[in-house]
Short mmCIF file of C-alpha atoms in Angstrom, two decimals:
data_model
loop_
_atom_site.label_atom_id
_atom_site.label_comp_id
_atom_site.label_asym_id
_atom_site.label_seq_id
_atom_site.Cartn_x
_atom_site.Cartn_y
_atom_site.Cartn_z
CA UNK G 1 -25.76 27.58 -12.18
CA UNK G 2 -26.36 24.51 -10.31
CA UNK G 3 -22.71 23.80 -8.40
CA UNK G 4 -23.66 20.31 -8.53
CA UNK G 5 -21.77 18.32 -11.85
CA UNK G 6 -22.30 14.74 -12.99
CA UNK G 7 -19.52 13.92 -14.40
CA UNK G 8 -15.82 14.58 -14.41
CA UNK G 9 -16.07 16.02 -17.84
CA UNK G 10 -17.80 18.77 -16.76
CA UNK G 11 -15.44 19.55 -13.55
CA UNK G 12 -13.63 20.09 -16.30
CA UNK G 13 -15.19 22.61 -18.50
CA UNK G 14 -15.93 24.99 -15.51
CA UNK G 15 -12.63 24.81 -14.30
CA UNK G 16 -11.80 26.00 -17.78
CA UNK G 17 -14.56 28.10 -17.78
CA UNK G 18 -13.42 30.37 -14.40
CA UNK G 19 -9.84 29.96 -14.55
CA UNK G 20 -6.96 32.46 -16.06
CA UNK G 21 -5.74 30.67 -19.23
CA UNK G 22 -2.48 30.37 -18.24
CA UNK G 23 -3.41 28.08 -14.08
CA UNK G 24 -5.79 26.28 -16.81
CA UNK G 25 -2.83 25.76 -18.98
CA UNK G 26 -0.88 24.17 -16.09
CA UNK G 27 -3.46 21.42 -14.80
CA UNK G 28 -3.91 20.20 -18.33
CA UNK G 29 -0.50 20.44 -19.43
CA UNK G 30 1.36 17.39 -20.54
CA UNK G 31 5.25 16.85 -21.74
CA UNK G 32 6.04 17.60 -25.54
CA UNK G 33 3.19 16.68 -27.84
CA UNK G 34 0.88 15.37 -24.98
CA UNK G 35 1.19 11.56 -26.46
CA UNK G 36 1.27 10.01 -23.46
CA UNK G 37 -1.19 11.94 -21.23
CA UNK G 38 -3.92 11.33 -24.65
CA UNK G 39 -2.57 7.47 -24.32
CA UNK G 40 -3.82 7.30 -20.71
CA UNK G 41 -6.97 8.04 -21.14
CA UNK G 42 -7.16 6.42 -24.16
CA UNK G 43 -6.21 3.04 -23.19
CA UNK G 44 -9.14 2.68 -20.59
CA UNK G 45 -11.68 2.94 -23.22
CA UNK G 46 -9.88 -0.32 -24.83
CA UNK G 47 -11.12 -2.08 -22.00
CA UNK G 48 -14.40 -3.43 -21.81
CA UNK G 49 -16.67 -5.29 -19.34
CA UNK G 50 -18.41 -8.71 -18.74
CA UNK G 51 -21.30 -8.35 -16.78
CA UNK G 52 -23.66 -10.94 -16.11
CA UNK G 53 -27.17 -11.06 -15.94
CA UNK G 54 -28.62 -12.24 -12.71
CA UNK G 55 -26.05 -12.36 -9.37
CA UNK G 56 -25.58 -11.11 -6.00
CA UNK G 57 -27.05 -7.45 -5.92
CA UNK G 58 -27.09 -6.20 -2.40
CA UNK G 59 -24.98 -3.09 -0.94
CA UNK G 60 -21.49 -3.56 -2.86
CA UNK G 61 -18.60 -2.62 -0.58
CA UNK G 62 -15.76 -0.80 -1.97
CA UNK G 63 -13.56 -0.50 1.01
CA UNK G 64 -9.92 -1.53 0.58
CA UNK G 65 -6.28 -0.46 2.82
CA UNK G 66 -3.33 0.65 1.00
CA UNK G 67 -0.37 1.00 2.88
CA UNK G 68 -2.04 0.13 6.39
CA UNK G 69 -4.82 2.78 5.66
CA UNK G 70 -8.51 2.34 5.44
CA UNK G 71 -10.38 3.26 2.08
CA UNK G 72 -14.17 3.96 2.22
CA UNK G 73 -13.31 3.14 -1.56
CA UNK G 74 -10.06 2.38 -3.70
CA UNK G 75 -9.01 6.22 -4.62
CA UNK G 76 -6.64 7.91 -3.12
CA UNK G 77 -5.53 12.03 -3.98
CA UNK G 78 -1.96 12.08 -5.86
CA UNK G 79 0.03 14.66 -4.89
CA UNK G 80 0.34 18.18 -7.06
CA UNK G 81 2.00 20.88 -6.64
CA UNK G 82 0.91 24.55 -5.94
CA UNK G 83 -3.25 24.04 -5.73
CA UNK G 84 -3.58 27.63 -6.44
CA UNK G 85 -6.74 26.90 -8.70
CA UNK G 86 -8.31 27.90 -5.11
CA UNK G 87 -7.40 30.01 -2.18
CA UNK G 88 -7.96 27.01 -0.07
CA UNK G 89 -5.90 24.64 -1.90
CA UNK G 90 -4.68 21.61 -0.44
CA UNK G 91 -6.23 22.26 2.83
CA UNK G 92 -9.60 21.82 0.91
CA UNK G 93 -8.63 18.77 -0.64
CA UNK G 94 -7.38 17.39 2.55
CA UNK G 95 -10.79 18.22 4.09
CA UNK G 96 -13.23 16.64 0.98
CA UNK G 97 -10.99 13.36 1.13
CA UNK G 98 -11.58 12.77 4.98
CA UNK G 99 -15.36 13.91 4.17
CA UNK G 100 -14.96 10.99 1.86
CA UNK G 101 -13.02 8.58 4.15
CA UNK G 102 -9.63 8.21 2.07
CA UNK G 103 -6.09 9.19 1.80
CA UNK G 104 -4.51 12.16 1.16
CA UNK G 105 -1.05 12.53 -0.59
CA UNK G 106 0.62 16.53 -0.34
CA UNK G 107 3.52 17.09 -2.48
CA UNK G 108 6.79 18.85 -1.04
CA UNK G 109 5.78 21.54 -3.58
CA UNK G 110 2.17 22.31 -2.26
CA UNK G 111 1.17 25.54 -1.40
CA UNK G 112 -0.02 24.80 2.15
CA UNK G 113 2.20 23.75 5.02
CA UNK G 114 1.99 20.01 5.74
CA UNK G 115 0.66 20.53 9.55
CA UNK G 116 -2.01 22.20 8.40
CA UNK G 117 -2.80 19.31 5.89
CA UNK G 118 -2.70 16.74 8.46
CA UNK G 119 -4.86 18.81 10.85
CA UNK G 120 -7.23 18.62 8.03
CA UNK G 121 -6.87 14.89 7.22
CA UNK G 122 -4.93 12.85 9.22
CA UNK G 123 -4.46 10.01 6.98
CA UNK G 124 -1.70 11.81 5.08
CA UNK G 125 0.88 10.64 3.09
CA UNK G 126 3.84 12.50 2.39
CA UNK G 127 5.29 13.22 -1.17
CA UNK G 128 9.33 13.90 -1.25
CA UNK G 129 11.47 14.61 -4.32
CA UNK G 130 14.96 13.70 -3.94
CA UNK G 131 16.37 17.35 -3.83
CA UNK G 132 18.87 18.88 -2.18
CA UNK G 133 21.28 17.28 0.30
CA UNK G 134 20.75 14.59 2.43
CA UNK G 135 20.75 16.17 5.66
CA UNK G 136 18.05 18.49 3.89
CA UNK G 137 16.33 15.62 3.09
CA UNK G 138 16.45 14.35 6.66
CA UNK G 139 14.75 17.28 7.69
CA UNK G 140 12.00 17.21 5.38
CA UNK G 141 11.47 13.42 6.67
CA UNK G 142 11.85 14.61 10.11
CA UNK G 143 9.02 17.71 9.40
CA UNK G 144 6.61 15.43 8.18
CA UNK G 145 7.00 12.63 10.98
CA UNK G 146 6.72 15.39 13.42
CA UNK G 147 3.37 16.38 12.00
CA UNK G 148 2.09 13.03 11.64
CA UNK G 149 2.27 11.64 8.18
CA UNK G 150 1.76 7.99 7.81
CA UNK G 151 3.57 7.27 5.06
CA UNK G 152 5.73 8.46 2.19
CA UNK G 153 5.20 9.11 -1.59
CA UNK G 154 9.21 9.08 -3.06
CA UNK G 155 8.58 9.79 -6.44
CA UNK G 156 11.48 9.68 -9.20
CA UNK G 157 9.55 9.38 -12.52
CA UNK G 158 10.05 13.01 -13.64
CA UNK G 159 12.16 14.35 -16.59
CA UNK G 160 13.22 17.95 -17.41
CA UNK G 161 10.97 18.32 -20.26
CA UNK G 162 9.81 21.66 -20.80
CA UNK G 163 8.48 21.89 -24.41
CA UNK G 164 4.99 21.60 -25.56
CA UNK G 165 3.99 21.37 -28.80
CA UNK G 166 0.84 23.84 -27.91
CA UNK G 167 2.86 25.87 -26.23
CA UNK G 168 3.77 25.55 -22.11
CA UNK G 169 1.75 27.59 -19.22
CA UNK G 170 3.34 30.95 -18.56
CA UNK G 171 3.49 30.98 -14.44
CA UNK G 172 5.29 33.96 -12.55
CA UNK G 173 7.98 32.69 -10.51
CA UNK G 174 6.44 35.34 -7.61
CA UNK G 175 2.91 37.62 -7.78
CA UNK G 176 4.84 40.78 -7.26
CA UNK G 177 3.44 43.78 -8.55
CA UNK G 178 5.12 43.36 -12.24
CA UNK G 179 3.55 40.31 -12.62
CA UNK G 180 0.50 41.01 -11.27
CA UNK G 181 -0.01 43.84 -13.80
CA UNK G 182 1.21 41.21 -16.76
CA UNK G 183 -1.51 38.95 -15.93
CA UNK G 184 -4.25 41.29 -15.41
CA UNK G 185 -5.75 40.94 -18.95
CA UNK G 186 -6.06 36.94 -18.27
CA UNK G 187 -7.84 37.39 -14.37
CA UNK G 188 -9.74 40.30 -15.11
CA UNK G 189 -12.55 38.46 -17.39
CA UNK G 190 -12.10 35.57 -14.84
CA UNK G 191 -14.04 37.73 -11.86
CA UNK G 192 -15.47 34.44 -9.94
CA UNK G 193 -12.13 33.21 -9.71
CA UNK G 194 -10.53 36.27 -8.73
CA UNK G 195 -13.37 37.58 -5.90
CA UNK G 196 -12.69 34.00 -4.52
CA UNK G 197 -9.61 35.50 -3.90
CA UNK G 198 -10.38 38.58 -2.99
CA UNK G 199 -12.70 37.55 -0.75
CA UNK G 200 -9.94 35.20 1.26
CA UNK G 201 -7.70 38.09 1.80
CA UNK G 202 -4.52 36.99 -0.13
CA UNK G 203 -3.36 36.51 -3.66
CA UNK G 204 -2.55 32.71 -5.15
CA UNK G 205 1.36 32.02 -2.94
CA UNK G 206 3.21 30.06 -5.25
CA UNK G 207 6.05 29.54 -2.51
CA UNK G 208 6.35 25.74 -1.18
CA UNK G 209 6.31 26.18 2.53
CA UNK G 210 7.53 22.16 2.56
CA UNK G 211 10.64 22.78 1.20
CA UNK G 212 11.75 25.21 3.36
CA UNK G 213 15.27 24.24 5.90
CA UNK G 214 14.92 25.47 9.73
CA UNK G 215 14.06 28.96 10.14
CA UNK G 216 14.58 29.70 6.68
CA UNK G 217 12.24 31.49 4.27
CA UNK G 218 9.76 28.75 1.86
CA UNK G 219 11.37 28.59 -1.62
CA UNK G 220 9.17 29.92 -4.83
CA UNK G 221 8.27 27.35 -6.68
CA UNK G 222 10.50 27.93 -9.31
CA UNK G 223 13.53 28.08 -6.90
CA UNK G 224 12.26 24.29 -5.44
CA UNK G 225 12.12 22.96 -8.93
CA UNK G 226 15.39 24.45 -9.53
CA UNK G 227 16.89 22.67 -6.39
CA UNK G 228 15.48 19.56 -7.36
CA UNK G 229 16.82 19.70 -11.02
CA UNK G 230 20.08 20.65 -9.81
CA UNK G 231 20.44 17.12 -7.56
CA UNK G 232 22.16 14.33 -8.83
CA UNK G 233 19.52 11.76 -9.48
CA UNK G 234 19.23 8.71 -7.14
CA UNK G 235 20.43 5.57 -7.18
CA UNK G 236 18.33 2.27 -5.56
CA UNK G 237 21.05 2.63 -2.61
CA UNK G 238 19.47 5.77 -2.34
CA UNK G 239 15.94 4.10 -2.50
CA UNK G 240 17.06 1.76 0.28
CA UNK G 241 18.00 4.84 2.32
CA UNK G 242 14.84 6.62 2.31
CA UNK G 243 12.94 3.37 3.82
CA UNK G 244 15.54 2.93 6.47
CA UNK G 245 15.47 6.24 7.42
CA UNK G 246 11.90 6.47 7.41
CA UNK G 247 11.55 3.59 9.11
CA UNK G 248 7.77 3.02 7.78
CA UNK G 249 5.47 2.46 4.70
CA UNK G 250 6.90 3.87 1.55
CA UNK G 251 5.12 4.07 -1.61
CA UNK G 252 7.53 4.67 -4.90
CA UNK G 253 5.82 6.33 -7.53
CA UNK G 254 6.43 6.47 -11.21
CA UNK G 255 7.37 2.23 -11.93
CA UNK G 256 7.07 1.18 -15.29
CA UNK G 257 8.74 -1.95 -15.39
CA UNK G 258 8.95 -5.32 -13.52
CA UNK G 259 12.40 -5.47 -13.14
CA UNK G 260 12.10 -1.69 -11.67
CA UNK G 261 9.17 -3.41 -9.64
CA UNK G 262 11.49 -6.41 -8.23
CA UNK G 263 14.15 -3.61 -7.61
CA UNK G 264 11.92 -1.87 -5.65
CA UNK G 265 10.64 -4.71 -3.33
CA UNK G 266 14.87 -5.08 -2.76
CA UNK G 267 14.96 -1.44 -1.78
CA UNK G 268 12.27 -2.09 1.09
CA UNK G 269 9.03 -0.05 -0.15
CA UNK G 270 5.83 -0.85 0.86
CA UNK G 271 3.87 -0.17 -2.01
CA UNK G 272 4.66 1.07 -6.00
CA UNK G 273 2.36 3.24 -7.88
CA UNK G 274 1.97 2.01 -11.74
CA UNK G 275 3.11 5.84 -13.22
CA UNK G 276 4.10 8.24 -15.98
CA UNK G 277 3.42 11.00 -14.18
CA UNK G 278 -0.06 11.74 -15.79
CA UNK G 279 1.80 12.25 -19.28
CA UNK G 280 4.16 14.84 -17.56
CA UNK G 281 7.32 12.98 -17.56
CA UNK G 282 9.11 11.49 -20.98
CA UNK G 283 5.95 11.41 -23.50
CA UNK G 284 6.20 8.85 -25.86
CA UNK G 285 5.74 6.39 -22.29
CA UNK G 286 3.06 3.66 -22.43
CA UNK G 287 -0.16 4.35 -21.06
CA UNK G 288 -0.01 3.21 -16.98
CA UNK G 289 -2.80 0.96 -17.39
CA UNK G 290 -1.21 -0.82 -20.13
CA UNK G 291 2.06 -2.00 -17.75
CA UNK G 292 -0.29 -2.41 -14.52
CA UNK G 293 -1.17 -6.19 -15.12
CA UNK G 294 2.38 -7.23 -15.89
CA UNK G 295 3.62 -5.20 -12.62
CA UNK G 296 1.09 -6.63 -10.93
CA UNK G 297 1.06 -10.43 -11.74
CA UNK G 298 4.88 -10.12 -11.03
CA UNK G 299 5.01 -8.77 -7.55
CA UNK G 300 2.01 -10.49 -6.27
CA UNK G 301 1.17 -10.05 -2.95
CA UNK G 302 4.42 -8.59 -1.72
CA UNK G 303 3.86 -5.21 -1.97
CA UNK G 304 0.63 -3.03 -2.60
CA UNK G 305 0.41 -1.58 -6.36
CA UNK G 306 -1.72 1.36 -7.00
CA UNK G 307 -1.88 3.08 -10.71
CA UNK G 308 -1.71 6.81 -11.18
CA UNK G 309 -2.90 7.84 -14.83
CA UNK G 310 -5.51 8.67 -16.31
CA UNK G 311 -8.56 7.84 -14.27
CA UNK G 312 -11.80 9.71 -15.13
CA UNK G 313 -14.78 7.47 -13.80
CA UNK G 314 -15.52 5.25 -11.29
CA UNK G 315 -15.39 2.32 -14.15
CA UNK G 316 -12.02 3.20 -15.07
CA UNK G 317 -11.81 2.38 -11.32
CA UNK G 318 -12.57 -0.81 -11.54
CA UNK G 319 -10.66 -1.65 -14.38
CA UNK G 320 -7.60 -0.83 -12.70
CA UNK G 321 -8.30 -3.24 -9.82
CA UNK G 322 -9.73 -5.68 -11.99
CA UNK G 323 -6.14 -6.06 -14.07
CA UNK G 324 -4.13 -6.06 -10.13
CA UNK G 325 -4.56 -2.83 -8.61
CA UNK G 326 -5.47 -2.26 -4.40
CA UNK G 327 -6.17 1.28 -5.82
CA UNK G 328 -6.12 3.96 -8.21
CA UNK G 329 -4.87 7.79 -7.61
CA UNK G 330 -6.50 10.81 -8.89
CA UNK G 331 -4.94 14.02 -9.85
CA UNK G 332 -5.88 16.25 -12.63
CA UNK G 333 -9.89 15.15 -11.53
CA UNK G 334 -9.70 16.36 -8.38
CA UNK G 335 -7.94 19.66 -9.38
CA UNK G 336 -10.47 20.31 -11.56
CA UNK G 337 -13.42 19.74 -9.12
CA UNK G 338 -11.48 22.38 -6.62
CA UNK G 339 -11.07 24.83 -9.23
CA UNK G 340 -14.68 24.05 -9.73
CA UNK G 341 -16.36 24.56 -6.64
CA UNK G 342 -13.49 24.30 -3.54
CA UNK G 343 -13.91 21.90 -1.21
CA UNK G 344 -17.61 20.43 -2.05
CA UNK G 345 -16.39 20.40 -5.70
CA UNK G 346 -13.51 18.17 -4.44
CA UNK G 347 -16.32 16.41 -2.75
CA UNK G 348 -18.35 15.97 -6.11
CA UNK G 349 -15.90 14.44 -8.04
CA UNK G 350 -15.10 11.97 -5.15
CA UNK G 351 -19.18 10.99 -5.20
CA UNK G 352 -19.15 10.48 -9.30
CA UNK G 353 -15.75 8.12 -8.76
CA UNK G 354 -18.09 6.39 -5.74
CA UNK G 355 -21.33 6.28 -7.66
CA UNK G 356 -19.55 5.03 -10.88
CA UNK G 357 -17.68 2.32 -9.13
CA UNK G 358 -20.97 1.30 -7.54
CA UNK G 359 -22.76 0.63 -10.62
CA UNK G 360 -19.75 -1.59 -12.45
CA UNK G 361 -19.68 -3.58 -9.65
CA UNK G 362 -23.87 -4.16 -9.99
CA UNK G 363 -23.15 -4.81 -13.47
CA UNK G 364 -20.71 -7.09 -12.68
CA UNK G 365 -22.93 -8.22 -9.92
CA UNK G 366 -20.02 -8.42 -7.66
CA UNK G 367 -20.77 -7.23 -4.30
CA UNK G 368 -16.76 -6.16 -3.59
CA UNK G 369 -13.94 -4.38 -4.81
CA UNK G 370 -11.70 -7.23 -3.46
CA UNK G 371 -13.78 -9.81 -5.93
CA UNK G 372 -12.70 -8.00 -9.17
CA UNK G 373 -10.10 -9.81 -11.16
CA UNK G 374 -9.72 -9.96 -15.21
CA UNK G 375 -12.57 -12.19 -15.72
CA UNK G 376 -15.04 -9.25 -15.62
CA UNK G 377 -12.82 -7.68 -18.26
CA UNK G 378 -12.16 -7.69 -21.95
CA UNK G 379 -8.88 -7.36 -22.70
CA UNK G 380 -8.19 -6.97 -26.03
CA UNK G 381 -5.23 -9.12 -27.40
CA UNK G 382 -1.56 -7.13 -27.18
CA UNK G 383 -3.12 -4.52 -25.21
CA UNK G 384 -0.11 -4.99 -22.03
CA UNK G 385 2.95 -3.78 -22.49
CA UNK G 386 5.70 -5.82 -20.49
CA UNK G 387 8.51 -3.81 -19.93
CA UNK G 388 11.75 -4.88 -18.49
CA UNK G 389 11.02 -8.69 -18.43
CA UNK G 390 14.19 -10.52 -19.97
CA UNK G 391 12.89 -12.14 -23.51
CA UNK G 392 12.00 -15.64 -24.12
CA UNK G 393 15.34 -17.95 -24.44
CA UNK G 394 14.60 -18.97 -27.87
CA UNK G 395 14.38 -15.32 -28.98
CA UNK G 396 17.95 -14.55 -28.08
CA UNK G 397 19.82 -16.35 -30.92
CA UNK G 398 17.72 -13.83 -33.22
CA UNK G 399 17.42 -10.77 -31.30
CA UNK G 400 20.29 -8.27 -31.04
CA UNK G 401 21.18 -8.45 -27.31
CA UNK G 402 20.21 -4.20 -27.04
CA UNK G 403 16.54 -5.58 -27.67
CA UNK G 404 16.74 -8.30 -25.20
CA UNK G 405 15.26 -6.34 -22.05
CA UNK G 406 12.05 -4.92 -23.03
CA UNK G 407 9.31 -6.88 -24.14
#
């Protein structure tokens, strides 16, 4: 088989071609019945274009910065837990995206330590739950300033859904020998994935070296999660404290709403991303693309706004900057390409994001990302949703005051 794809779509169907069904199970999972996760996708494809006919059609430059850092093009890697699709992981991510000239972004639950990361990308942000103490916390902070992370990913928009209507991944909490033998069945008629292992010299590690305090062991995955569902959830003081303890750019991940938004800016952060955590926090949560141009149009120019959801193609792309995005992360497509084909599959996905983005803009005969803006779009009436904007005064009288927060 070629190694080469063409589209997204079909990262997809070899990842779920060579993986066990239960590490497939876990990159396509959403929470409960998978509405919202369907509802990002979905949304994009309510968008259309207005291209013109006769323009400007010379090299088209995609560059962009988010938080201080240089694109080659507006796409930056979300941050997921445990890449063990891959005995490389996020090492091999790291690597494609600097192949690629953008941004990295490692969770605190990856599978790779975070020096290692950075050695492999330097332009790395830094993802952190708020779990565990503060002076744990701290630590994590101080671990990733020590290594050289530029920025920080604080991301809050997670619930403790577990149930899915179609039934959730089963993942060992370690890959001792019990569970090795219970999941033989699954990896034994998945040989290229497993020789890809073999061949490395280790089994997946679903520990999260990033979470570990001082000289003690890494935490199982299962044992971080538990940590962080055990912490009281944070408050915006709390918000403000991360930035002044970091003391540089913060991104907050997972804002819905403009009042969240204009919260945020309060708290100090750098940058928001537009989020429902690809579908995997509380379903039922408007697609991100459809709360991106309200978010947007409200904070303005004070603060960078990515969107995080459901991206697929270089033209959903350049929708996303068209309605007010500096850039889009990827998740779920780049996961698939590494399960795929490692690091060049990383790579491959990456060039059909590029090469897609590059031929809306010809279309659109617009020669830069930073010309885009909702003239080249059709937007289809009552497609936004604007959450947390106050209503209109002469709806008050007539509202019940419960319904006066959420448009």
């Amino acid at each position: 088989m070629n190694p080469w794809f063409e589209t997204v779509a079909e990262a997809q169907r070899r990842a779920k071609k060579r993986l066990p069904k239960s590490v497939y199970g876990a990159l396509i999972a959403g929470s409960e019945r998978g509405q919202t996760i369907e509802e990002n996708q979905r949304a994009f494809t309510e968008l259309g274009f207005a291209p013109h006919v006769a323009g400007p059609i010379g090299e088209r430059d995609q560059s962009t910065t988010v938080l201080g850092q240089q694109l080659s093009m507006p796409v930056l890697i979300s941050p997921t837990g445990v890449q063990a699709v891959h005995p490389d992981g996020e090492v091999a991510v790291a690597r494609a995206a600097a192949a690629r000239g953008i941004a990295m972004g490692l969770s605190s639950f990856a599978s790779k330590p975070i020096e290692e990361v950075i050695a492999a990308n330097p332009a790395t942000f830094f993802q952190l739950y708020w779990c565990g103490s503060k002076d744990e916390i701290l630590e994590r902070m101080a671990r990733a300033r020590a290594a050289g992370a530029v920025g920080l990913i604080l991301t809050l928009d997670w619930s403790f859904s577990h149930g899915r209507d179609w039934g959730s991944p089963v993942i060992p909490e370690k890959l001792d020998l019990r569970a090795m033998l219970r999941f033989a069945p699954q990896t034994l008629i998945k040989p290229r994935w497993l020789s890809t292992y073999l061949k490395s010299g280790h089994i997946p590690d679903l520990t999260a070296p990033n979470m570990a305090i001082g000289d003690g062991p890494a935490p199982g995955f299962f044992g971080a999660y538990g940590e962080w569902m055990g912490t009281p959830a944070p408050d915006w003081s709390d918000v403000q404290w991360i930035c002044e303890q970091w003391a540089g750019p913060v991104m907050l991940k997972g804002v819905m709403r403009v009042d969240d938004a204009l919260r945020a800016i309060d708290s100090g952060v750098a940058a928001i991303s537009v989020s429902n955590h690809g579908g995997n926090n509380l379903d039922g949560t408007p697609a991100a693309i459809r709360a991106l141009p309200v978010v947007a149009e409200a904070v303005g120019s004070q603060i960078d706004v990515v969107l995080d959801g459901g991206i697929r193609r270089g033209s959903d792309v350049v929708k996303a900057v068209a309605l007010g995005a500096r850039a889009v992360m990827i998740g779920r497509a780049y996961l698939w390409g590494l399960a795929a084909n490692g690091q060049p599959g990383v790579e491959n996905v990456l060039d059909i994001l590029r090469g897609g983005i590059d031929s809306a803009l010809l279309g659109l005969r617009k020669t830069s990302v930073r010309d885009l803006d909702r003239s080249d779009l059709i937007v289809p009436e009552g497609f936004e949703r604007a959450l947390g904007i106050p209503a209109r005064p002469t709806e008050i009288p007539t509202r019940p005051a419960s319904e006066a927060t959420v448009g």
